[in-house]
């Protein structure tokens, strides 16, 4: 029987979902808009109009590249928590930016001790031509952010 490879236990799971399921946290991508305001990258999303307005008024989140902010107990059904992830300028979003975004999601997830994050993929990649490349870059950043080289440690 072939041995099944496993991810290191230091890397928490992340899911890319088409249909939302009840989970602990959802990560939503936001682009940095003019005047430093954040704009939800997924276009219109039910339940986000109020959140978007509150973010713009507070100035607490701008959607800057690799910026991450967790809103604990901000219910966006069926999720208990919402993680805001900045992508930066929509025009400049490329594979390297998505690597940094993946790393930011991992680091925020680890810092906030979130067991599982569901990523709203529709808010990250609109263009089906580049979707695969950007998803690969996001995953690379996510996995590399959790990498720890420990062979030389004593």
Short mmCIF file of C-alpha atoms in Angstrom, two decimals:
data_model
loop_
_atom_site.label_atom_id
_atom_site.label_comp_id
_atom_site.label_asym_id
_atom_site.label_seq_id
_atom_site.Cartn_x
_atom_site.Cartn_y
_atom_site.Cartn_z
CA UNK A 1 0.00 0.00 0.00
CA UNK A 2 1.36 3.44 -0.96
CA UNK A 3 2.04 5.80 1.89
CA UNK A 4 -0.08 8.93 1.74
CA UNK A 5 1.89 12.15 2.07
CA UNK A 6 0.71 14.64 4.67
CA UNK A 7 1.16 18.35 5.11
CA UNK A 8 3.21 19.43 8.09
CA UNK A 9 1.01 19.95 11.12
CA UNK A 10 2.09 23.59 11.39
CA UNK A 11 0.07 24.49 8.28
CA UNK A 12 -3.62 25.02 9.06
CA UNK A 13 -6.15 24.00 6.42
CA UNK A 14 -7.62 26.44 3.92
CA UNK A 15 -10.48 25.71 1.56
CA UNK A 16 -11.53 27.19 -1.73
CA UNK A 17 -15.29 26.93 -1.90
CA UNK A 18 -17.84 27.65 -4.58
CA UNK A 19 -20.77 27.29 -2.20
CA UNK A 20 -20.45 28.58 1.36
CA UNK A 21 -20.66 26.06 4.17
CA UNK A 22 -20.75 26.76 7.90
CA UNK A 23 -17.13 27.42 8.82
CA UNK A 24 -15.17 29.39 11.36
CA UNK A 25 -13.91 32.12 9.03
CA UNK A 26 -14.17 33.39 5.46
CA UNK A 27 -11.41 35.39 3.78
CA UNK A 28 -12.60 38.09 1.40
CA UNK A 29 -10.27 39.91 -0.99
CA UNK A 30 -10.43 43.68 -1.30
CA UNK A 31 -8.72 45.93 -3.83
CA UNK A 32 -7.25 49.27 -2.86
CA UNK A 33 -9.41 51.90 -4.48
CA UNK A 34 -8.75 55.57 -5.14
CA UNK A 35 -8.28 57.78 -2.10
CA UNK A 36 -7.02 54.76 -0.10
CA UNK A 37 -10.46 53.23 0.36
CA UNK A 38 -11.10 49.51 0.07
CA UNK A 39 -13.44 48.04 -2.55
CA UNK A 40 -14.68 44.45 -2.37
CA UNK A 41 -13.03 42.54 -5.20
CA UNK A 42 -15.99 40.22 -5.74
CA UNK A 43 -18.29 42.95 -7.03
CA UNK A 44 -21.61 42.77 -5.24
CA UNK A 45 -22.04 40.27 -2.46
CA UNK A 46 -25.13 39.85 -0.28
CA UNK A 47 -24.51 41.12 3.23
CA UNK A 48 -21.41 43.15 2.35
CA UNK A 49 -22.96 46.53 1.54
CA UNK A 50 -23.09 47.45 5.24
CA UNK A 51 -19.59 46.14 5.88
CA UNK A 52 -18.14 48.03 2.92
CA UNK A 53 -19.75 51.26 4.08
CA UNK A 54 -18.48 50.79 7.66
CA UNK A 55 -14.93 50.09 6.45
CA UNK A 56 -14.91 53.21 4.30
CA UNK A 57 -16.16 55.36 7.19
CA UNK A 58 -13.74 53.96 9.76
CA UNK A 59 -10.64 53.96 7.58
CA UNK A 60 -9.56 50.83 9.47
CA UNK A 61 -8.80 48.80 6.34
CA UNK A 62 -7.60 50.13 2.99
CA UNK A 63 -7.08 46.97 0.92
CA UNK A 64 -3.32 47.54 0.63
CA UNK A 65 -1.20 44.73 -0.76
CA UNK A 66 -0.95 41.82 1.73
CA UNK A 67 -2.90 43.71 4.41
CA UNK A 68 -5.00 41.37 6.55
CA UNK A 69 -7.53 42.21 9.23
CA UNK A 70 -9.79 39.84 11.13
CA UNK A 71 -13.26 40.89 12.16
CA UNK A 72 -14.06 38.55 15.03
CA UNK A 73 -17.70 37.73 15.48
CA UNK A 74 -18.77 39.78 12.49
CA UNK A 75 -21.28 37.26 11.22
CA UNK A 76 -21.53 36.88 7.47
CA UNK A 77 -23.80 33.89 7.23
CA UNK A 78 -22.81 31.06 7.46
CA UNK A 79 -19.42 32.26 8.81
CA UNK A 80 -18.70 33.43 12.35
CA UNK A 81 -15.69 35.60 11.47
CA UNK A 82 -14.58 37.60 8.42
CA UNK A 83 -10.96 38.11 7.37
CA UNK A 84 -10.35 41.10 5.12
CA UNK A 85 -7.38 40.57 2.79
CA UNK A 86 -5.90 43.38 0.74
CA UNK A 87 -4.75 42.75 -2.82
CA UNK A 88 -3.59 46.28 -3.58
CA UNK A 89 -4.27 47.87 -6.95
CA UNK A 90 -6.44 45.78 -9.25
CA UNK A 91 -4.32 46.86 -12.25
CA UNK A 92 -1.07 45.71 -10.61
CA UNK A 93 -2.37 42.37 -9.29
CA UNK A 94 -0.08 39.65 -10.62
CA UNK A 95 1.30 36.30 -9.48
CA UNK A 96 3.81 37.85 -7.06
CA UNK A 97 1.08 39.91 -5.40
CA UNK A 98 -1.03 36.78 -4.98
CA UNK A 99 1.93 34.98 -3.36
CA UNK A 100 2.11 37.80 -0.85
CA UNK A 101 -1.65 37.66 -0.31
CA UNK A 102 -1.44 33.90 0.33
CA UNK A 103 1.32 34.47 2.88
CA UNK A 104 -0.72 37.23 4.55
CA UNK A 105 -3.71 34.89 4.91
CA UNK A 106 -1.52 32.20 6.47
CA UNK A 107 0.17 34.60 8.91
CA UNK A 108 -3.15 36.15 9.98
CA UNK A 109 -4.67 32.69 10.40
CA UNK A 110 -1.76 31.58 12.57
CA UNK A 111 -1.68 34.79 14.61
CA UNK A 112 -5.42 34.70 15.32
CA UNK A 113 -5.39 30.92 15.95
CA UNK A 114 -8.10 30.22 13.40
CA UNK A 115 -8.47 26.52 12.74
CA UNK A 116 -10.03 26.75 9.26
CA UNK A 117 -10.44 29.50 6.68
CA UNK A 118 -12.65 29.38 3.62
CA UNK A 119 -11.50 31.63 0.81
CA UNK A 120 -14.02 33.38 -1.40
CA UNK A 121 -12.32 32.64 -4.70
CA UNK A 122 -14.76 34.80 -6.67
CA UNK A 123 -13.41 37.84 -4.84
CA UNK A 124 -9.82 36.99 -5.80
CA UNK A 125 -9.78 36.08 -9.46
CA UNK A 126 -12.37 37.38 -11.85
CA UNK A 127 -10.54 36.60 -15.08
CA UNK A 128 -10.82 32.92 -15.98
CA UNK A 129 -7.71 33.17 -18.21
CA UNK A 130 -5.38 33.88 -15.28
CA UNK A 131 -7.30 32.05 -12.54
CA UNK A 132 -5.10 28.93 -12.51
CA UNK A 133 -1.83 30.86 -12.42
CA UNK A 134 -3.04 33.18 -9.66
CA UNK A 135 -4.46 30.31 -7.61
CA UNK A 136 -1.12 28.50 -7.87
CA UNK A 137 0.73 31.65 -6.76
CA UNK A 138 -1.66 32.15 -3.83
CA UNK A 139 -1.12 28.55 -2.68
CA UNK A 140 2.67 28.90 -3.01
CA UNK A 141 2.62 31.95 -0.77
CA UNK A 142 0.32 30.28 1.73
CA UNK A 143 2.47 27.16 1.98
CA UNK A 144 5.83 28.95 1.97
CA UNK A 145 4.74 31.31 4.76
CA UNK A 146 4.36 28.27 7.01
CA UNK A 147 7.66 26.67 6.05
CA UNK A 148 10.21 26.31 8.82
CA UNK A 149 13.70 25.04 8.09
CA UNK A 150 14.80 23.19 11.18
CA UNK A 151 17.53 20.79 10.02
CA UNK A 152 20.35 22.89 11.45
CA UNK A 153 18.64 23.77 14.72
CA UNK A 154 20.08 22.17 17.82
#
